[in-house]
C-alpha cells in the first residue's frame, strides 16, 4: 500500500506541474478552455487513483479523502480568479487599470527575476567614473588659481603705477583697440606721422574705426621695413601683413614694435605678474615724450591673451576700472 501512495503522490506532483505550465501559457482567449481541461485531468486522476486504492482495500470508494483533496488543494492555488474572465469581454481601450492588473496570473508577481548583468556593469562603470571625477576635483583644488593670482597682481601693479583699466572687448582686435584708445588719450590721433608709413590711402581710411587704422599703420610699417621683421616670421611677409590689415588676427610683440615705430611713441606693457615692459622707437625718442600704457593678460580672459588700455587717474582710488571700449570704436 505504501508503494501505491508513493506512486499516487508522484502522479499528483507531475499533474500539478503540467497544470502549472498550461495556466502560465494561458491567455484571455484560451483561459476558460485551459481551466476546463485542467479540471478533466484532475478528475481523471482522482478516479484512477480511487480505483487503484479500492482494488488494494477490496472496498470501492474507501480511498482516503485527503489524497484527492490534496491534489485539489494544490491545483486550486494555481487557479485564475474566475472574476477576471469577465474582463475578457471588455474592450481593451475601456478596461480599467484594476481589471488589467487583476487579469495577470497570480504567480507572475512571485516570479524571481534574474540579475541584470548589463545594469550591474553600468553601475560599476558609473562608480568608477564618479571616483575619477572626485580624484580630478581634488587634484584641481591643489592647482593654484592662475586667473585669480593674475587679477590680484595686476590690480596691485596698476595701483602702484597710478593707472586705471579701460576694458577693451576681448576679441582679435583688442591690442589695436587698446592702442587706439591710448592714442586718443594722448591727443595724437590714429594717423601715423612718422616716415616710412604709407599715407596713400589716408583719405579713404578716415572713416574706418580706430582699431582698423592702427592695423593699417602696423601692416604698412612692417611691409616698408621687411629686413627688420622678416627674420622673425614663419610665413611670407605679404601674407603676414595681410592678416594684420584685413583680418581679426591677434597682435603681439612684433605688432607693438611696428606701432611704436609708426607713431613714434613708447609703449609700456604691464604684465599679469606685475612686470613692466617698455617698447620704444629705434631712435629712443617718442613724439613729445608720449607713452602708451597697456595691460597684458595671459589667463584672466576666456579667449586667451588679452590687452586693455591703462589710463592715468587722479586721487587715491587707483584700483577702479573705467567703462568698456568696444573694438568697433
Short mmCIF file of C-alpha atoms in Angstrom, two decimals:
data_model
loop_
_atom_site.label_atom_id
_atom_site.label_comp_id
_atom_site.label_asym_id
_atom_site.label_seq_id
_atom_site.Cartn_x
_atom_site.Cartn_y
_atom_site.Cartn_z
CA UNK A 1 0.00 0.00 0.00
CA UNK A 2 2.89 2.40 0.74
CA UNK A 3 4.18 1.93 -2.79
CA UNK A 4 0.73 2.84 -4.15
CA UNK A 5 0.57 6.00 -2.06
CA UNK A 6 4.10 6.98 -3.13
CA UNK A 7 3.22 6.49 -6.79
CA UNK A 8 -0.01 8.45 -6.34
CA UNK A 9 1.91 11.37 -4.82
CA UNK A 10 4.35 11.38 -7.74
CA UNK A 11 1.43 11.32 -10.22
CA UNK A 12 -0.19 14.25 -8.43
CA UNK A 13 3.06 16.26 -8.50
CA UNK A 14 3.51 15.55 -12.20
CA UNK A 15 -0.05 16.60 -12.92
CA UNK A 16 0.39 19.73 -10.82
CA UNK A 17 3.48 20.63 -12.86
CA UNK A 18 1.61 20.10 -16.16
CA UNK A 19 -1.32 22.24 -14.99
CA UNK A 20 1.06 24.98 -13.83
CA UNK A 21 2.69 25.15 -17.25
CA UNK A 22 -0.65 25.21 -19.03
CA UNK A 23 -2.05 28.04 -16.91
CA UNK A 24 1.11 30.07 -17.26
CA UNK A 25 0.76 29.89 -21.03
CA UNK A 26 -2.97 30.71 -20.93
CA UNK A 27 -4.28 33.93 -22.47
CA UNK A 28 -7.61 35.69 -22.05
CA UNK A 29 -8.99 33.82 -25.02
CA UNK A 30 -7.73 30.36 -24.00
CA UNK A 31 -8.11 30.65 -20.23
CA UNK A 32 -11.59 29.07 -19.99
CA UNK A 33 -10.57 26.11 -22.17
CA UNK A 34 -7.39 25.57 -20.19
CA UNK A 35 -9.29 25.62 -16.87
CA UNK A 36 -11.80 23.07 -18.20
CA UNK A 37 -9.03 20.84 -19.49
CA UNK A 38 -7.26 21.01 -16.12
CA UNK A 39 -10.44 20.04 -14.30
CA UNK A 40 -10.83 16.97 -16.54
CA UNK A 41 -7.23 15.95 -15.87
CA UNK A 42 -7.73 16.33 -12.11
CA UNK A 43 -10.99 14.30 -12.17
CA UNK A 44 -9.48 11.53 -14.27
CA UNK A 45 -6.50 11.20 -11.96
CA UNK A 46 -8.66 11.13 -8.84
CA UNK A 47 -10.94 8.45 -10.31
CA UNK A 48 -7.97 6.37 -11.41
CA UNK A 49 -6.32 6.57 -8.00
CA UNK A 50 -9.63 5.78 -6.25
CA UNK A 51 -9.98 2.64 -8.31
CA UNK A 52 -6.45 1.53 -7.53
CA UNK A 53 -6.92 2.12 -3.82
CA UNK A 54 -10.24 0.28 -3.89
CA UNK A 55 -8.62 -2.73 -5.55
CA UNK A 56 -5.99 -2.88 -2.80
CA UNK A 57 -8.53 -2.43 0.00
CA UNK A 58 -11.28 -4.57 -1.59
CA UNK A 59 -13.64 -1.73 -0.75
CA UNK A 60 -14.60 0.57 -3.64
CA UNK A 61 -14.83 4.19 -2.75
CA UNK A 62 -12.96 3.90 0.52
CA UNK A 63 -9.85 5.71 -0.68
CA UNK A 64 -8.63 8.33 1.79
CA UNK A 65 -10.22 11.64 1.04
CA UNK A 66 -7.06 13.56 1.76
CA UNK A 67 -5.34 12.10 -1.37
CA UNK A 68 -7.85 13.57 -3.78
CA UNK A 69 -8.33 16.67 -1.64
CA UNK A 70 -4.58 17.29 -1.54
CA UNK A 71 -4.43 17.29 -5.34
CA UNK A 72 -7.42 19.64 -5.50
CA UNK A 73 -5.85 22.00 -2.96
CA UNK A 74 -2.50 22.05 -4.79
CA UNK A 75 -4.11 22.78 -8.12
CA UNK A 76 -6.55 25.35 -6.68
CA UNK A 77 -3.60 27.50 -5.69
CA UNK A 78 -2.86 27.95 -9.37
CA UNK A 79 -6.44 28.72 -10.45
CA UNK A 80 -7.03 32.05 -12.08
CA UNK A 81 -9.72 34.16 -10.47
CA UNK A 82 -12.89 33.49 -12.43
CA UNK A 83 -13.96 37.04 -11.82
CA UNK A 84 -11.26 38.17 -14.22
CA UNK A 85 -12.87 36.21 -17.05
CA UNK A 86 -15.44 38.98 -17.39
CA UNK A 87 -12.66 41.42 -18.28
CA UNK A 88 -12.00 39.44 -21.46
CA UNK A 89 -15.34 40.70 -22.79
CA UNK A 90 -14.48 44.35 -22.11
CA UNK A 91 -12.80 46.24 -24.98
CA UNK A 92 -9.11 46.85 -24.32
CA UNK A 93 -9.49 50.62 -24.62
CA UNK A 94 -12.17 50.69 -21.89
CA UNK A 95 -10.58 48.31 -19.40
CA UNK A 96 -9.73 49.90 -16.11
CA UNK A 97 -6.27 49.70 -14.60
CA UNK A 98 -7.61 47.44 -11.82
CA UNK A 99 -9.04 44.97 -14.35
CA UNK A 100 -5.76 44.86 -16.27
CA UNK A 101 -3.82 44.24 -13.07
CA UNK A 102 -6.29 41.55 -11.91
CA UNK A 103 -6.06 39.76 -15.25
CA UNK A 104 -2.39 38.96 -14.63
CA UNK A 105 -1.62 35.46 -13.28
CA UNK A 106 -1.12 35.44 -9.53
CA UNK A 107 2.23 33.75 -9.85
CA UNK A 108 3.60 36.46 -12.15
CA UNK A 109 4.38 38.76 -9.23
CA UNK A 110 6.07 35.92 -7.43
CA UNK A 111 8.42 35.19 -10.34
CA UNK A 112 12.05 35.66 -9.30
CA UNK A 113 13.85 37.87 -11.81
CA UNK A 114 17.43 37.11 -12.70
CA UNK A 115 20.00 39.87 -12.03
CA UNK A 116 20.51 42.22 -14.98
CA UNK A 117 24.20 41.95 -15.84
CA UNK A 118 24.16 44.98 -18.11
CA UNK A 119 22.76 47.16 -15.33
CA UNK A 120 25.40 45.81 -12.98
CA UNK A 121 28.16 46.69 -15.47
CA UNK A 122 26.74 50.19 -15.92
CA UNK A 123 26.58 50.67 -12.17
CA UNK A 124 30.22 49.61 -11.79
CA UNK A 125 31.26 51.93 -14.61
CA UNK A 126 29.34 54.83 -13.05
CA UNK A 127 31.08 54.19 -9.75
CA UNK A 128 34.50 54.24 -11.45
CA UNK A 129 33.69 57.49 -13.27
CA UNK A 130 32.47 59.09 -10.07
CA UNK A 131 35.67 58.11 -8.31
CA UNK A 132 37.75 59.55 -11.15
CA UNK A 133 35.77 62.81 -11.09
CA UNK A 134 36.29 63.10 -7.33
CA UNK A 135 40.02 62.49 -7.74
CA UNK A 136 40.23 65.09 -10.55
CA UNK A 137 38.39 67.64 -8.41
CA UNK A 138 40.81 67.03 -5.55
CA UNK A 139 43.79 67.46 -7.88
CA UNK A 140 42.29 70.65 -9.36
CA UNK A 141 41.83 72.07 -5.87
CA UNK A 142 45.58 71.75 -5.33
CA UNK A 143 46.44 73.69 -8.53
CA UNK A 144 46.92 77.43 -7.96
CA UNK A 145 44.24 79.67 -9.46
CA UNK A 146 46.33 81.46 -12.09
CA UNK A 147 43.43 83.63 -13.17
CA UNK A 148 42.79 84.96 -9.67
CA UNK A 149 46.51 85.43 -8.98
CA UNK A 150 46.92 87.41 -12.20
CA UNK A 151 43.94 89.60 -11.32
CA UNK A 152 45.33 90.40 -7.87
CA UNK A 153 48.88 91.04 -9.14
CA UNK A 154 47.60 93.27 -11.95
CA UNK A 155 45.44 95.29 -9.55
CA UNK A 156 48.43 95.86 -7.24
CA UNK A 157 50.64 96.89 -10.17
CA UNK A 158 48.03 99.33 -11.53
CA UNK A 159 47.70 100.89 -8.10
CA UNK A 160 51.47 101.23 -7.87
CA UNK A 161 51.68 103.00 -11.25
CA UNK A 162 48.59 105.13 -10.75
CA UNK A 163 46.65 103.61 -13.66
CA UNK A 164 43.01 102.68 -14.15
CA UNK A 165 41.99 99.93 -16.52
CA UNK A 166 39.81 100.69 -19.53
CA UNK A 167 38.17 97.43 -20.58
CA UNK A 168 38.52 96.54 -24.24
CA UNK A 169 36.29 93.98 -25.90
CA UNK A 170 38.08 90.61 -25.75
CA UNK A 171 38.31 89.78 -29.45
CA UNK A 172 41.08 89.57 -32.03
CA UNK A 173 41.26 93.38 -32.25
CA UNK A 174 41.92 94.09 -28.56
CA UNK A 175 45.58 95.13 -28.96
CA UNK A 176 44.77 97.61 -31.73
CA UNK A 177 41.65 98.92 -29.98
CA UNK A 178 43.66 99.50 -26.78
CA UNK A 179 46.35 101.38 -28.75
CA UNK A 180 43.67 103.49 -30.48
CA UNK A 181 42.24 104.42 -27.06
CA UNK A 182 45.71 105.38 -25.80
CA UNK A 183 46.45 107.47 -28.91
CA UNK A 184 43.18 109.33 -28.38
CA UNK A 185 44.03 109.93 -24.71
CA UNK A 186 47.46 111.31 -25.74
CA UNK A 187 45.85 113.56 -28.36
CA UNK A 188 47.90 112.00 -31.15
CA UNK A 189 45.11 110.52 -33.29
CA UNK A 190 45.33 107.28 -35.21
CA UNK A 191 47.02 108.68 -38.34
CA UNK A 192 50.78 107.85 -38.30
CA UNK A 193 53.03 110.88 -38.70
CA UNK A 194 56.42 109.21 -38.95
CA UNK A 195 58.47 108.45 -42.07
CA UNK A 196 58.18 105.04 -43.61
CA UNK A 197 54.41 104.69 -43.23
CA UNK A 198 52.26 104.83 -46.36
CA UNK A 199 49.64 107.59 -46.46
CA UNK A 200 48.37 106.99 -49.99
CA UNK A 201 45.03 105.75 -48.75
CA UNK A 202 44.68 108.27 -45.94
CA UNK A 203 41.50 109.89 -47.26
CA UNK A 204 39.74 106.60 -47.93
CA UNK A 205 40.64 105.34 -44.46
CA UNK A 206 39.43 108.31 -42.44
CA UNK A 207 36.02 106.70 -41.90
CA UNK A 208 37.45 103.42 -40.66
CA UNK A 209 37.23 102.53 -36.95
CA UNK A 210 40.28 103.48 -34.90
CA UNK A 211 41.48 99.92 -34.43
CA UNK A 212 41.35 99.34 -38.21
CA UNK A 213 43.56 102.35 -38.87
CA UNK A 214 46.04 101.16 -36.25
CA UNK A 215 46.11 97.78 -38.01
CA UNK A 216 46.76 99.55 -41.31
CA UNK A 217 49.63 101.54 -39.79
CA UNK A 218 51.28 98.43 -38.32
CA UNK A 219 50.93 96.48 -41.59
CA UNK A 220 52.31 99.37 -43.67
CA UNK A 221 55.31 99.82 -41.41
CA UNK A 222 56.22 96.10 -41.46
CA UNK A 223 55.78 95.99 -45.23
CA UNK A 224 58.00 99.06 -45.58
CA UNK A 225 60.76 97.59 -43.36
CA UNK A 226 60.92 93.91 -44.33
CA UNK A 227 64.52 93.41 -43.16
CA UNK A 228 63.53 94.31 -39.60
CA UNK A 229 60.68 91.81 -39.39
CA UNK A 230 61.02 89.03 -41.99
CA UNK A 231 63.63 87.04 -39.97
CA UNK A 232 61.06 86.62 -37.18
CA UNK A 233 58.18 85.48 -39.39
CA UNK A 234 57.16 81.88 -40.09
CA UNK A 235 55.28 82.77 -43.28
CA UNK A 236 55.73 85.14 -46.24
CA UNK A 237 55.71 88.81 -45.24
CA UNK A 238 52.86 89.71 -47.61
CA UNK A 239 50.59 87.06 -46.14
CA UNK A 240 51.51 88.14 -42.62
CA UNK A 241 50.77 91.81 -43.23
CA UNK A 242 47.51 90.90 -44.97
CA UNK A 243 46.36 89.17 -41.80
CA UNK A 244 47.25 92.24 -39.75
CA UNK A 245 45.43 94.65 -42.04
CA UNK A 246 42.35 92.74 -43.18
CA UNK A 247 41.54 90.03 -40.60
CA UNK A 248 40.92 89.70 -36.87
CA UNK A 249 44.31 88.02 -36.31
CA UNK A 250 45.59 88.70 -32.80
CA UNK A 251 48.55 91.02 -32.39
CA UNK A 252 51.64 90.62 -30.23
CA UNK A 253 55.16 91.90 -29.63
CA UNK A 254 56.11 92.36 -33.32
CA UNK A 255 52.99 94.45 -33.95
CA UNK A 256 53.71 96.59 -30.89
CA UNK A 257 57.23 97.22 -32.21
CA UNK A 258 55.78 98.32 -35.56
CA UNK A 259 53.22 100.57 -33.85
CA UNK A 260 55.89 102.19 -31.69
CA UNK A 261 57.92 102.97 -34.82
CA UNK A 262 54.94 104.07 -36.93
CA UNK A 263 53.55 106.50 -34.34
CA UNK A 264 56.84 107.50 -32.71
CA UNK A 265 55.72 106.55 -29.20
CA UNK A 266 56.95 104.45 -26.34
CA UNK A 267 54.66 101.65 -25.21
CA UNK A 268 54.66 100.35 -21.66
CA UNK A 269 53.05 96.92 -21.23
CA UNK A 270 52.06 95.94 -17.69
CA UNK A 271 52.29 92.15 -17.38
CA UNK A 272 49.98 89.90 -15.41
CA UNK A 273 52.73 89.15 -12.88
CA UNK A 274 53.35 92.85 -12.25
CA UNK A 275 56.39 93.28 -14.52
CA UNK A 276 56.54 96.37 -16.75
CA UNK A 277 57.92 96.01 -20.29
CA UNK A 278 58.84 99.06 -22.41
CA UNK A 279 58.88 99.15 -26.22
CA UNK A 280 60.43 102.31 -27.69
CA UNK A 281 61.25 103.60 -31.20
CA UNK A 282 64.68 102.71 -32.55
CA UNK A 283 65.95 106.24 -32.03
CA UNK A 284 64.76 106.16 -28.44
CA UNK A 285 62.74 109.35 -28.93
CA UNK A 286 58.98 109.49 -28.81
CA UNK A 287 56.89 112.37 -30.07
CA UNK A 288 56.51 114.89 -27.24
CA UNK A 289 57.61 112.14 -24.88
CA UNK A 290 54.30 110.35 -25.42
CA UNK A 291 53.91 106.94 -23.82
CA UNK A 292 51.10 104.47 -24.32
CA UNK A 293 50.09 102.18 -21.43
CA UNK A 294 48.63 98.70 -21.97
CA UNK A 295 47.70 95.83 -19.65
CA UNK A 296 48.52 92.35 -20.93
CA UNK A 297 46.70 89.28 -19.57
CA UNK A 298 47.51 85.63 -20.15
CA UNK A 299 44.91 83.84 -18.00
CA UNK A 300 42.15 86.22 -16.91
CA UNK A 301 40.07 86.13 -20.10
CA UNK A 302 38.39 83.03 -21.50
CA UNK A 303 39.61 83.55 -25.08
CA UNK A 304 43.26 83.64 -24.01
CA UNK A 305 45.72 86.54 -24.25
CA UNK A 306 44.18 90.00 -23.98
CA UNK A 307 45.14 93.69 -23.93
CA UNK A 308 43.38 96.53 -22.08
CA UNK A 309 44.07 100.24 -22.11
CA UNK A 310 45.54 101.82 -18.95
CA UNK A 311 44.61 105.45 -18.37
CA UNK A 312 46.11 107.76 -15.73
CA UNK A 313 43.85 108.55 -12.79
CA UNK A 314 43.84 111.22 -10.14
CA UNK A 315 43.03 110.69 -6.48
CA UNK A 316 43.68 107.85 -4.07
CA UNK A 317 41.48 105.26 -5.78
CA UNK A 318 43.97 103.58 -8.08
CA UNK A 319 42.14 100.27 -8.32
CA UNK A 320 38.93 101.28 -10.05
CA UNK A 321 38.00 100.38 -13.63
CA UNK A 322 36.73 102.63 -16.34
CA UNK A 323 33.96 101.77 -18.79
CA UNK A 324 34.17 99.34 -21.69
CA UNK A 325 35.61 100.37 -25.04
CA UNK A 326 34.20 98.29 -27.92
CA UNK A 327 36.74 97.47 -30.59
CA UNK A 328 34.46 98.97 -33.26
CA UNK A 329 35.09 102.49 -31.94
#
